[in-house]
Short mmCIF file of C-alpha atoms and ligand atoms in Angstrom, two decimals:
data_model
loop_
_atom_site.label_atom_id
_atom_site.label_comp_id
_atom_site.label_asym_id
_atom_site.label_seq_id
_atom_site.Cartn_x
_atom_site.Cartn_y
_atom_site.Cartn_z
CA UNK A 1 -25.28 -4.84 -0.92
CA UNK A 2 -22.41 -3.91 -3.94
CA UNK A 3 -19.16 -2.19 -3.92
CA UNK A 4 -18.60 0.32 -6.70
CA UNK A 5 -14.88 -1.27 -8.85
CA UNK A 6 -12.76 -0.11 -11.01
CA UNK A 7 -10.25 -2.31 -12.62
CA UNK A 8 -6.83 -2.37 -13.67
CA UNK A 9 -5.98 -4.68 -16.49
CA UNK A 10 -3.60 -5.41 -19.13
CA UNK A 11 -6.38 -7.87 -21.26
CA UNK A 12 -4.70 -10.77 -21.46
CA UNK A 13 -6.74 -14.12 -20.92
CA UNK A 14 -6.96 -14.38 -17.52
CA UNK A 15 -7.30 -10.38 -17.13
CA UNK A 16 -10.74 -11.31 -19.66
CA UNK A 17 -11.87 -13.98 -16.74
CA UNK A 18 -11.64 -11.44 -14.47
CA UNK A 19 -13.78 -8.84 -16.10
CA UNK A 20 -16.30 -11.59 -16.85
CA UNK A 21 -16.64 -12.88 -13.18
CA UNK A 22 -17.04 -8.88 -12.06
CA UNK A 23 -19.06 -8.17 -14.05
CA UNK A 24 -20.93 -11.52 -13.05
CA UNK A 25 -21.08 -10.54 -9.31
CA UNK A 26 -23.66 -8.83 -7.69
CA UNK A 27 -21.55 -7.77 -4.41
CA UNK A 28 -19.18 -5.65 -6.82
CA UNK A 29 -20.29 -3.05 -9.16
CA UNK A 30 -18.14 -2.11 -11.92
CA UNK A 31 -17.87 1.63 -12.32
CA UNK A 32 -14.46 1.53 -14.87
CA UNK A 33 -11.41 -0.38 -16.53
CA UNK A 34 -8.50 1.42 -17.01
CA UNK A 35 -5.70 -0.16 -19.45
CA UNK A 36 -2.17 -0.76 -18.82
CA UNK A 37 0.23 -2.31 -21.24
CA UNK A 38 1.55 -5.65 -19.41
CA UNK A 39 0.60 -9.07 -21.38
CA UNK A 40 0.10 -6.66 -24.78
CA UNK A 41 0.15 -3.16 -25.13
CA UNK A 42 -2.80 -0.78 -23.06
CA UNK A 43 -4.72 -0.26 -26.38
CA UNK A 44 -5.04 -3.64 -27.34
CA UNK A 45 -6.09 -4.67 -23.60
CA UNK A 46 -8.88 -1.45 -24.44
CA UNK A 47 -10.14 -3.16 -27.14
CA UNK A 48 -9.98 -6.85 -25.37
CA UNK A 49 -11.98 -5.12 -22.75
CA UNK A 50 -14.09 -4.24 -24.55
CA UNK A 51 -14.57 -7.26 -26.50
CA UNK A 52 -15.01 -9.04 -23.82
CA UNK A 53 -17.63 -6.30 -21.48
CA UNK A 54 -19.74 -6.46 -25.04
CA UNK A 55 -20.05 -10.14 -24.29
CA UNK A 56 -21.10 -9.85 -21.02
CA UNK A 57 -24.01 -6.99 -22.22
CA UNK A 58 -22.11 -4.87 -19.63
CA UNK A 59 -21.21 -2.45 -22.25
CA UNK A 60 -22.37 0.63 -19.88
CA UNK A 61 -19.15 0.57 -18.09
CA UNK A 62 -16.88 3.10 -19.96
CA UNK A 63 -12.87 1.46 -20.72
CA UNK A 64 -10.00 4.12 -20.72
CA UNK A 65 -6.65 3.24 -22.17
CA UNK A 66 -3.70 4.01 -19.38
CA UNK A 67 0.13 4.28 -19.23
CA UNK A 68 1.35 2.76 -22.31
CA UNK A 69 5.16 2.62 -21.16
CA UNK A 70 6.55 1.05 -17.65
CA UNK A 71 8.15 4.23 -15.58
CA UNK A 72 11.55 3.13 -16.18
CA UNK A 73 11.16 -0.87 -17.05
CA UNK A 74 11.95 -1.17 -21.33
CA UNK A 75 8.74 -3.71 -22.40
CA UNK A 76 10.39 -6.44 -24.45
CA UNK A 77 6.89 -7.47 -26.04
CA UNK A 78 6.33 -10.85 -24.65
CA UNK A 79 3.38 -12.67 -25.85
CA UNK A 80 3.49 -16.03 -25.46
CA UNK A 81 1.30 -16.09 -22.33
CA UNK A 82 -1.60 -14.66 -23.91
CA UNK A 83 -0.65 -14.01 -27.72
CA UNK A 84 0.04 -11.60 -29.77
CA UNK A 85 -4.19 -10.45 -29.46
CA UNK A 86 -3.67 -11.16 -25.49
CA UNK A 87 -6.75 -13.37 -25.70
CA UNK A 88 -5.04 -16.47 -27.22
CA UNK A 89 -4.85 -15.97 -31.28
CA UNK A 90 -8.78 -16.23 -30.82
CA UNK A 91 -9.46 -13.74 -34.14
CA UNK A 92 -12.30 -12.42 -31.96
CA UNK A 93 -14.34 -9.64 -33.65
CA UNK A 94 -13.73 -5.81 -33.37
CA UNK A 95 -15.67 -4.51 -31.21
CA UNK A 96 -18.72 -2.31 -31.18
CA UNK A 97 -17.97 0.60 -28.76
CA UNK A 98 -14.54 2.76 -28.41
CA UNK A 99 -12.41 3.34 -25.13
CA UNK A 100 -13.37 6.36 -24.03
CA UNK A 101 -11.60 9.86 -24.54
CA UNK A 102 -10.48 10.07 -20.67
CA UNK A 103 -7.21 8.55 -19.67
CA UNK A 104 -7.30 5.41 -17.16
CA UNK A 105 -5.29 7.77 -14.44
CA UNK A 106 -8.15 10.34 -14.90
CA UNK A 107 -11.05 8.34 -14.55
CA UNK A 108 -9.63 6.78 -11.44
CA UNK A 109 -9.20 9.81 -10.41
CA UNK A 110 -12.64 11.22 -11.03
CA UNK A 111 -14.49 7.76 -9.67
CA UNK A 112 -12.26 8.56 -6.89
CA UNK A 113 -14.32 11.91 -6.07
CA UNK A 114 -17.45 10.45 -7.11
CA UNK A 115 -17.48 7.28 -4.68
CA UNK A 116 -15.13 8.40 -2.06
CA UNK A 117 -14.39 6.22 1.07
CA UNK A 118 -15.94 3.57 -1.00
CA UNK A 119 -14.31 2.92 -4.19
CA UNK A 120 -12.24 -0.76 -4.22
CA UNK A 121 -8.93 -0.91 -7.30
CA UNK A 122 -8.69 -4.23 -8.56
CA UNK A 123 -5.14 -4.13 -9.78
CA UNK A 124 -4.19 -7.02 -12.26
CA UNK A 125 -1.73 -5.53 -14.32
CA UNK A 126 1.08 -3.26 -14.18
CA UNK A 127 0.45 -1.16 -11.46
CA UNK A 128 2.07 2.32 -13.24
CA UNK A 129 -1.90 4.11 -13.73
CA UNK A 130 -2.36 3.60 -9.97
CA UNK A 131 1.34 5.15 -9.53
CA UNK A 132 1.46 7.85 -11.81
CA UNK A 133 -2.77 8.44 -10.02
CA UNK A 134 -1.10 8.82 -6.63
CA UNK A 135 1.87 10.62 -7.90
CA UNK A 136 -0.50 13.22 -9.62
CA UNK A 137 -3.16 13.30 -6.43
CA UNK A 138 -1.38 12.47 -3.11
CA UNK A 139 -5.27 13.07 -1.79
CA UNK A 140 -5.97 9.83 -4.04
CA UNK A 141 -4.95 7.52 -1.20
CA UNK A 142 -7.87 8.79 1.66
CA UNK A 143 -10.29 8.41 -1.00
CA UNK A 144 -9.20 4.56 -1.77
CA UNK A 145 -11.25 1.59 0.57
CA UNK A 146 -9.01 -1.01 -0.97
CA UNK A 147 -6.73 -1.65 -3.38
CA UNK A 148 -6.83 -5.93 -4.41
CA UNK A 149 -3.57 -6.49 -6.33
CA UNK A 150 -3.03 -9.56 -8.13
CA UNK A 151 0.88 -9.21 -8.10
CA UNK A 152 4.13 -10.04 -6.51
CA UNK A 153 5.01 -13.39 -4.05
CA UNK A 154 6.09 -14.18 -0.56
CA UNK A 155 7.30 -16.52 -0.25
CA UNK A 156 6.77 -19.11 -3.93
CA UNK A 157 9.81 -16.99 -6.35
CA UNK A 158 8.49 -15.87 -9.86
CA UNK A 159 7.59 -16.01 -12.82
CA UNK A 160 8.79 -12.95 -15.16
CA UNK A 161 12.16 -13.62 -13.27
CA UNK A 162 13.65 -15.76 -10.17
CA UNK A 163 12.05 -13.36 -7.54
CA UNK A 164 9.93 -11.43 -9.77
CA UNK A 165 5.92 -10.99 -10.32
CA UNK A 166 5.25 -10.16 -13.68
CA UNK A 167 3.03 -7.50 -12.65
CA UNK A 168 5.29 -6.13 -10.03
CA UNK A 169 8.83 -6.42 -12.30
CA UNK A 170 7.12 -5.17 -15.63
CA UNK A 171 6.72 -1.91 -13.15
CA UNK A 172 8.82 -1.99 -10.03
CA UNK A 173 8.85 1.58 -9.59
CA UNK A 174 5.25 1.88 -10.09
CA UNK A 175 5.01 -0.96 -7.70
CA UNK A 176 7.14 0.69 -4.86
CA UNK A 177 5.07 3.65 -5.20
CA UNK A 178 1.60 2.02 -4.75
CA UNK A 179 3.21 -0.56 -1.91
CA UNK A 180 4.33 2.24 -0.16
CA UNK A 181 0.60 4.26 -0.37
CA UNK A 182 -1.51 4.79 2.85
CA UNK A 183 -4.35 2.45 1.28
CA UNK A 184 -5.58 -1.11 2.58
CA UNK A 185 -4.58 -3.24 0.34
CA UNK A 186 -4.38 -6.83 -0.51
CA UNK A 187 -1.54 -8.77 -2.04
CA UNK A 188 -2.99 -12.12 -4.00
CA UNK A 189 0.39 -13.03 -5.11
CA UNK A 190 1.27 -16.13 -6.42
CA UNK A 191 2.08 -18.15 -3.16
CA UNK A 192 -1.79 -18.35 -3.93
CA UNK A 193 -2.56 -17.88 -7.46
CA UNK A 194 -1.09 -20.68 -8.49
CA UNK A 195 -3.06 -23.24 -6.25
CA UNK A 196 -6.29 -22.05 -8.53
CA UNK A 197 -5.86 -23.63 -11.40
CA UNK A 198 -8.58 -24.89 -14.63
CA UNK A 199 -8.29 -27.72 -16.24
CA UNK A 200 -9.16 -29.80 -19.95
CA UNK A 201 -12.41 -30.84 -17.58
CA UNK A 202 -13.03 -27.18 -16.58
CA UNK A 203 -12.63 -26.00 -20.10
CA UNK A 204 -15.42 -29.02 -21.33
CA UNK A 205 -18.20 -27.90 -18.86
CA UNK A 206 -17.55 -23.85 -20.48
CA UNK A 207 -17.51 -25.21 -24.04
CA UNK A 208 -21.01 -26.95 -23.45
CA UNK A 209 -22.73 -24.12 -21.48
CA UNK A 210 -25.28 -21.65 -23.71
CA UNK A 211 -23.66 -18.93 -21.80
CA UNK A 212 -21.91 -16.36 -23.72
CA UNK A 213 -19.65 -15.29 -21.14
CA UNK A 214 -18.59 -19.20 -21.01
CA UNK A 215 -18.02 -19.58 -24.42
CA UNK A 216 -15.30 -16.65 -24.29
CA UNK A 217 -13.72 -18.14 -21.61
CA UNK A 218 -13.86 -21.87 -23.32
CA UNK A 219 -12.30 -20.17 -26.75
CA UNK A 220 -9.97 -18.26 -24.93
CA UNK A 221 -8.78 -20.73 -22.57
CA UNK A 222 -7.10 -23.66 -25.06
CA UNK A 223 -3.95 -21.42 -25.75
CA UNK A 224 -3.54 -20.64 -22.40
CA UNK A 225 -3.44 -24.03 -21.39
CA UNK A 226 -1.50 -24.89 -23.78
CA UNK A 227 0.98 -22.42 -22.36
CA UNK A 228 0.89 -23.59 -18.77
CA UNK A 229 1.02 -27.26 -19.69
CA UNK A 230 4.54 -26.63 -21.06
CA UNK A 231 5.59 -24.93 -17.87
CA UNK A 232 3.31 -27.07 -15.82
CA UNK A 233 3.84 -30.55 -17.12
CA UNK A 234 0.56 -31.20 -16.34
CA UNK A 235 -3.05 -29.36 -18.56
CA UNK A 236 -3.87 -26.78 -16.04
CA UNK A 237 -3.12 -23.34 -15.92
CA UNK A 238 -3.16 -20.88 -12.90
CA UNK A 239 -6.61 -18.32 -13.58
CA UNK A 240 -4.36 -15.38 -11.11
CA UNK A 241 -6.70 -12.23 -12.06
CA UNK A 242 -9.61 -13.84 -11.59
CA UNK A 243 -8.55 -14.61 -7.91
CA UNK A 244 -8.00 -11.45 -7.07
CA UNK A 245 -11.77 -11.03 -8.41
CA UNK A 246 -13.24 -13.97 -6.13
CA UNK A 247 -11.52 -12.31 -3.05
CA UNK A 248 -12.83 -9.22 -3.79
CA UNK A 249 -16.11 -10.69 -3.61
CA UNK A 250 -15.32 -12.93 -0.90
CA UNK A 251 -12.06 -12.48 1.41
CA UNK A 252 -12.39 -15.25 3.59
CA UNK A 253 -11.43 -17.34 0.28
CA UNK A 254 -7.49 -16.34 1.52
CA UNK A 255 -6.16 -16.23 4.76
CA UNK A 256 -3.86 -13.37 4.83
CA UNK A 257 -1.42 -11.19 7.79
CA UNK A 258 -1.02 -8.20 7.63
CA UNK A 259 2.93 -7.66 6.63
CA UNK A 260 5.43 -5.59 5.66
CA UNK A 261 5.75 -5.18 2.07
CA UNK A 262 8.56 -2.93 -0.39
CA UNK A 263 9.82 -4.17 -3.98
CA UNK A 264 12.98 -4.34 -4.55
CA UNK A 265 14.34 -2.01 -7.53
CA UNK A 266 17.87 -2.42 -7.54
CA UNK A 267 18.44 -5.77 -7.25
CA UNK A 268 20.85 -6.99 -9.89
CA UNK A 269 18.83 -10.51 -9.19
CA UNK A 270 15.78 -9.56 -7.50
CA UNK A 271 14.83 -6.37 -9.25
CA UNK A 272 11.04 -6.54 -9.05
CA UNK A 273 10.59 -8.65 -6.33
CA UNK A 274 8.21 -8.30 -3.21
CA UNK A 275 10.10 -8.05 0.18
CA UNK A 276 7.36 -9.57 2.32
CA UNK A 277 9.35 -8.92 6.23
CA UNK A 278 7.99 -12.16 8.02
CA UNK A 279 9.80 -11.23 11.09
CA UNK A 280 6.56 -9.25 11.73
CA UNK A 281 4.67 -12.49 12.16
CA UNK A 282 6.78 -12.57 15.89
CA UNK A 283 6.41 -10.10 18.35
CA UNK A 284 9.15 -9.99 19.87
CA UNK A 285 11.61 -9.70 16.57
CA UNK A 286 13.22 -6.50 15.60
CA UNK A 287 12.34 -5.01 12.44
CA UNK A 288 8.98 -5.58 10.78
CA UNK A 289 8.74 -1.84 10.04
CA UNK A 290 6.99 -0.32 7.52
CA UNK A 291 3.39 0.31 5.26
CA UNK A 292 1.51 -3.29 5.83
CA UNK A 293 -0.29 -5.07 3.38
CA UNK A 294 -2.62 -7.93 4.28
CA UNK A 295 -0.82 -10.41 2.06
CA UNK A 296 -2.31 -13.90 1.07
CA UNK A 297 -0.48 -17.01 2.37
CA UNK A 298 -3.19 -19.39 1.62
CA UNK A 299 -6.37 -20.23 -0.25
CA UNK A 300 -9.15 -22.28 -0.22
CA UNK A 301 -8.27 -23.74 -3.27
CA UNK A 302 -11.40 -25.43 -3.66
CA UNK A 303 -13.55 -23.00 -2.95
CA UNK A 304 -12.60 -20.32 -5.16
CA UNK A 305 -12.17 -22.30 -8.07
CA UNK A 306 -16.10 -23.61 -7.57
CA UNK A 307 -16.71 -19.81 -7.52
CA UNK A 308 -14.83 -18.49 -10.43
CA UNK A 309 -16.63 -21.56 -12.94
CA UNK A 310 -19.31 -21.44 -11.15
CA UNK A 311 -19.87 -17.90 -12.04
CA UNK A 312 -18.67 -17.68 -15.58
CA UNK A 313 -20.92 -20.51 -16.54
CA UNK A 314 -23.80 -18.23 -15.43
CA UNK A 315 -24.73 -20.63 -12.38
CA UNK A 316 -25.11 -17.43 -10.16
O1 LIG B 1 1.73 -12.98 -12.43
C1 LIG B 1 0.07 -13.10 -12.76
C2 LIG B 1 0.09 -11.46 -14.10
O2 LIG B 1 0.43 -11.60 -14.86
C3 LIG B 1 -1.92 -12.19 -14.27
O3 LIG B 1 -2.10 -10.59 -13.96
C4 LIG B 1 -1.64 -12.00 -15.73
O4 LIG B 1 -2.12 -11.63 -16.72
C5 LIG B 1 0.12 -11.22 -15.89
O5 LIG B 1 -0.03 -9.99 -16.50
CA1 LIG B 2 -3.23 -9.08 -16.51
#
C-alpha cells in the first residue's frame, strides 16, 4: 500500500534525484510538491521540479511555490553547489506546465485535510513552508503522520557553517518551530547522508541507461560531482535528499534513536546547529528532556545506495 507524500524542495541537483526517486517508488504516492528558496529561488525550484516531473511522466503532481524568503536569515544567494539554475548549468528546456495558483503552505494545509492522519511530509530544503503552515494552523500537527527531514547533524558538524547544515542553518527559526512540533519526525542529517554517495561509475551506469529519468540524472550529476570532488578530494558526491526519500520507502535503512532535538538560533558560532541531546541515551542521566525526533545515527550505506541507484535506473 502506498502512503500519500508531499515534498518540500529547493530543487537543486540532489532534490531532483529525490523527486525522481519518489515518483519511481510504488510505496509512495506523491500528491504535491512545494518549493522554497534555498539552493535556488523558490520560483526556479518550481520550474526545476516541473521539468523533473515531466521527464518522469508525473505531470499530474501539482507544484506550488512557497516561501521566497526565510523567516529572519538573509539569503546570500549562494549557487556554487547546484549552479545558477539549480540544475548544474545544463540549460534544461522550460517545462510545458506551470506552478499551481495555490501557494505551498495552502497546498500543504489542504492535503493534510484530504489525507488526514496519513500524510507524510518529506522536507529536503529550508523548513520555512512547514513552519509557516504549523504557525497558521496548529491543528496541522495532528493531521500529519510523519515528517522526514533531510537536515541537521547529530555528531558530524555542518556544511553551511561549522555546526550548521544548510537546510536548518538557512532558516533556524523555522527549523526550531518544526523540531518542536508534536509530529513524529525523522531527522536524516549529515551523519548519514554523507555516507551515501554516487561516484563516476554510477554516473556511467545512469548515462548508459535508456530510461529518461536516468538520462536526466546523468545530465545533472557531473556539475555536482565536480563540486564534491573539490570538497572531498575524491570523485563522489553525497546524494543527501535522495536518502531522505529512501528512508521513507524503507525505514530499516537507518539506525535511528528517539532523542531530544532543538535548534540553536542565537549562538555566535552555532546559529543553525541541531542540538541533539545524546544524554537521553542513558536512562539515569539527568536532562534529556524536550521534543524528541527519530535521529538517524547510522545507515546501511550499500543498501541505500543500491535502492536509490536501482530506482533511478528504472530497475524497479
Ligand atoms: O545539506 C544538504 C542539503 O542542502 C540538501 O537538501 C541540498 O539540496 C542542500 O539544499
Ligand atoms: Ca535540498
